[in-house]
């Protein structure tokens, strides 16, 4: 038999497909729960923070017995099983990882695998930041770059885009132009764009580390109509006490 190594059995492929469907279902539900908020913050880190909460709710709804464990937020890449040294990319931190045991692995060093998810804003430029370009260069490309290696030793990963303004077709056109600049396969829309919900997109591309080709799933959440959460008003300062420090009551 030709090939670089043993192929997972049909049963193992079915196990992964079950996990994959579960991971996607949880995040799709979490995104819809996020979309139902009366207001949402603007910065990316705060949006991911809120997504962490709705992901917990979605996970408990869909998997109350905890059969699929739970995703972790802002944790470092898994150690590279092919290296005996600490590699620089092991210090990189995807927004979300869903780690599972790969029962088909014959070596325990290769047993843990991570389904990585990166989150970015989408929309018009703001304060010199081109969010649609950053979605590609600081999002998609981190799954392809040997310096970042998101989804190392996995065949799939996920991107979540928070659409804050602009029309969805326009964002796709701009994102694909940036992907072309980076020599990455363009995004393909699955079905139609969903205003006030999430849209599904996907593409596959080659990379220089396992596994390749790599399939990247995209979910774009339209939050354009959700009111923006403004910064909280500062708390009023307490009036200074007229008592001297140490004075008797």
PDB file of N, CA, C and O in Angstrom, residues 78 98-102 104-105 110-115 152-154 211:
ATOM      1  N   UNK A  78      -0.666  23.152  21.312  1.00  0.00           N
ATOM      2  CA  UNK A  78      -0.178  21.905  21.880  1.00  0.00           C
ATOM      3  C   UNK A  78       1.293  21.719  21.532  1.00  0.00           C
ATOM      4  O   UNK A  78       1.778  22.214  20.504  1.00  0.00           O
ATOM      5  N   UNK A  98     -10.274  23.282  20.825  1.00  0.00           N
ATOM      6  CA  UNK A  98     -11.059  22.162  21.346  1.00  0.00           C
ATOM      7  C   UNK A  98     -10.185  20.912  21.188  1.00  0.00           C
ATOM      8  O   UNK A  98     -10.013  20.383  20.099  1.00  0.00           O
ATOM      9  N   UNK A  99      -9.603  20.491  22.302  1.00  0.00           N
ATOM     10  CA  UNK A  99      -8.645  19.383  22.291  1.00  0.00           C
ATOM     11  C   UNK A  99      -9.374  18.061  22.498  1.00  0.00           C
ATOM     12  O   UNK A  99     -10.300  17.970  23.317  1.00  0.00           O
ATOM     13  N   UNK A 100      -8.964  17.055  21.750  1.00  0.00           N
ATOM     14  CA  UNK A 100      -9.554  15.729  21.901  1.00  0.00           C
ATOM     15  C   UNK A 100      -8.462  14.669  21.745  1.00  0.00           C
ATOM     16  O   UNK A 100      -7.359  14.954  21.264  1.00  0.00           O
ATOM     17  N   UNK A 101      -8.759  13.460  22.166  1.00  0.00           N
ATOM     18  CA  UNK A 101      -7.862  12.328  21.977  1.00  0.00           C
ATOM     19  C   UNK A 101      -8.147  11.672  20.637  1.00  0.00           C
ATOM     20  O   UNK A 101      -9.302  11.349  20.330  1.00  0.00           O
ATOM     21  N   UNK A 102      -7.101  11.477  19.857  1.00  0.00           N
ATOM     22  CA  UNK A 102      -7.208  10.785  18.582  1.00  0.00           C
ATOM     23  C   UNK A 102      -6.926   9.299  18.828  1.00  0.00           C
ATOM     24  O   UNK A 102      -5.780   8.892  18.980  1.00  0.00           O
ATOM     25  N   UNK A 104      -6.936   6.895  16.950  1.00  0.00           N
ATOM     26  CA  UNK A 104      -6.231   6.189  15.878  1.00  0.00           C
ATOM     27  C   UNK A 104      -4.715   6.325  15.996  1.00  0.00           C
ATOM     28  O   UNK A 104      -3.977   5.644  15.287  1.00  0.00           O
ATOM     29  N   UNK A 105      -4.236   7.215  16.886  1.00  0.00           N
ATOM     30  CA  UNK A 105      -2.794   7.433  17.022  1.00  0.00           C
ATOM     31  C   UNK A 105      -2.135   6.207  17.647  1.00  0.00           C
ATOM     32  O   UNK A 105      -2.592   5.701  18.676  1.00  0.00           O
ATOM     33  N   UNK A 110       1.325  11.626  19.701  1.00  0.00           N
ATOM     34  CA  UNK A 110       0.443  12.141  18.652  1.00  0.00           C
ATOM     35  C   UNK A 110      -1.032  12.019  19.030  1.00  0.00           C
ATOM     36  O   UNK A 110      -1.888  12.299  18.197  1.00  0.00           O
ATOM     37  N   UNK A 111      -1.319  11.634  20.249  1.00  0.00           N
ATOM     38  CA  UNK A 111      -2.712  11.328  20.600  1.00  0.00           C
ATOM     39  C   UNK A 111      -3.570  12.588  20.735  1.00  0.00           C
ATOM     40  O   UNK A 111      -4.705  12.626  20.274  1.00  0.00           O
ATOM     41  N   UNK A 112      -3.062  13.645  21.366  1.00  0.00           N
ATOM     42  CA  UNK A 112      -3.856  14.855  21.539  1.00  0.00           C
ATOM     43  C   UNK A 112      -3.849  15.692  20.266  1.00  0.00           C
ATOM     44  O   UNK A 112      -2.800  15.967  19.690  1.00  0.00           O
ATOM     45  N   UNK A 113      -5.022  16.115  19.841  1.00  0.00           N
ATOM     46  CA  UNK A 113      -5.185  16.960  18.671  1.00  0.00           C
ATOM     47  C   UNK A 113      -6.046  18.176  19.050  1.00  0.00           C
ATOM     48  O   UNK A 113      -6.893  18.090  19.945  1.00  0.00           O
ATOM     49  N   UNK A 114      -5.811  19.271  18.355  1.00  0.00           N
ATOM     50  CA  UNK A 114      -6.521  20.512  18.681  1.00  0.00           C
ATOM     51  C   UNK A 114      -7.234  21.066  17.461  1.00  0.00           C
ATOM     52  O   UNK A 114      -6.610  21.349  16.434  1.00  0.00           O
ATOM     53  N   UNK A 115      -8.554  21.211  17.585  1.00  0.00           N
ATOM     54  CA  UNK A 115      -9.359  21.922  16.596  1.00  0.00           C
ATOM     55  C   UNK A 115      -9.300  23.395  16.990  1.00  0.00           C
ATOM     56  O   UNK A 115      -9.891  23.813  17.989  1.00  0.00           O
ATOM     57  N   UNK A 152      -2.020  22.491  14.074  1.00  0.00           N
ATOM     58  CA  UNK A 152      -0.922  21.598  13.729  1.00  0.00           C
ATOM     59  C   UNK A 152      -1.360  20.138  13.866  1.00  0.00           C
ATOM     60  O   UNK A 152      -2.013  19.767  14.844  1.00  0.00           O
ATOM     61  N   UNK A 153      -1.035  19.325  12.879  1.00  0.00           N
ATOM     62  CA  UNK A 153      -1.385  17.900  12.839  1.00  0.00           C
ATOM     63  C   UNK A 153      -2.897  17.670  12.790  1.00  0.00           C
ATOM     64  O   UNK A 153      -3.373  16.589  13.134  1.00  0.00           O
ATOM     65  N   UNK A 154      -3.635  18.676  12.363  1.00  0.00           N
ATOM     66  CA  UNK A 154      -5.072  18.537  12.140  1.00  0.00           C
ATOM     67  C   UNK A 154      -5.367  18.874  10.687  1.00  0.00           C
ATOM     68  O   UNK A 154      -4.644  19.640  10.050  1.00  0.00           O
ATOM     69  N   UNK A 211      -1.308  18.881   8.931  1.00  0.00           N
ATOM     70  CA  UNK A 211      -1.662  18.155   7.736  1.00  0.00           C
ATOM     71  C   UNK A 211      -1.885  19.124   6.594  1.00  0.00           C
ATOM     72  O   UNK A 211      -2.211  20.284   6.808  1.00  0.00           O
TER      73      UNK A 211
END
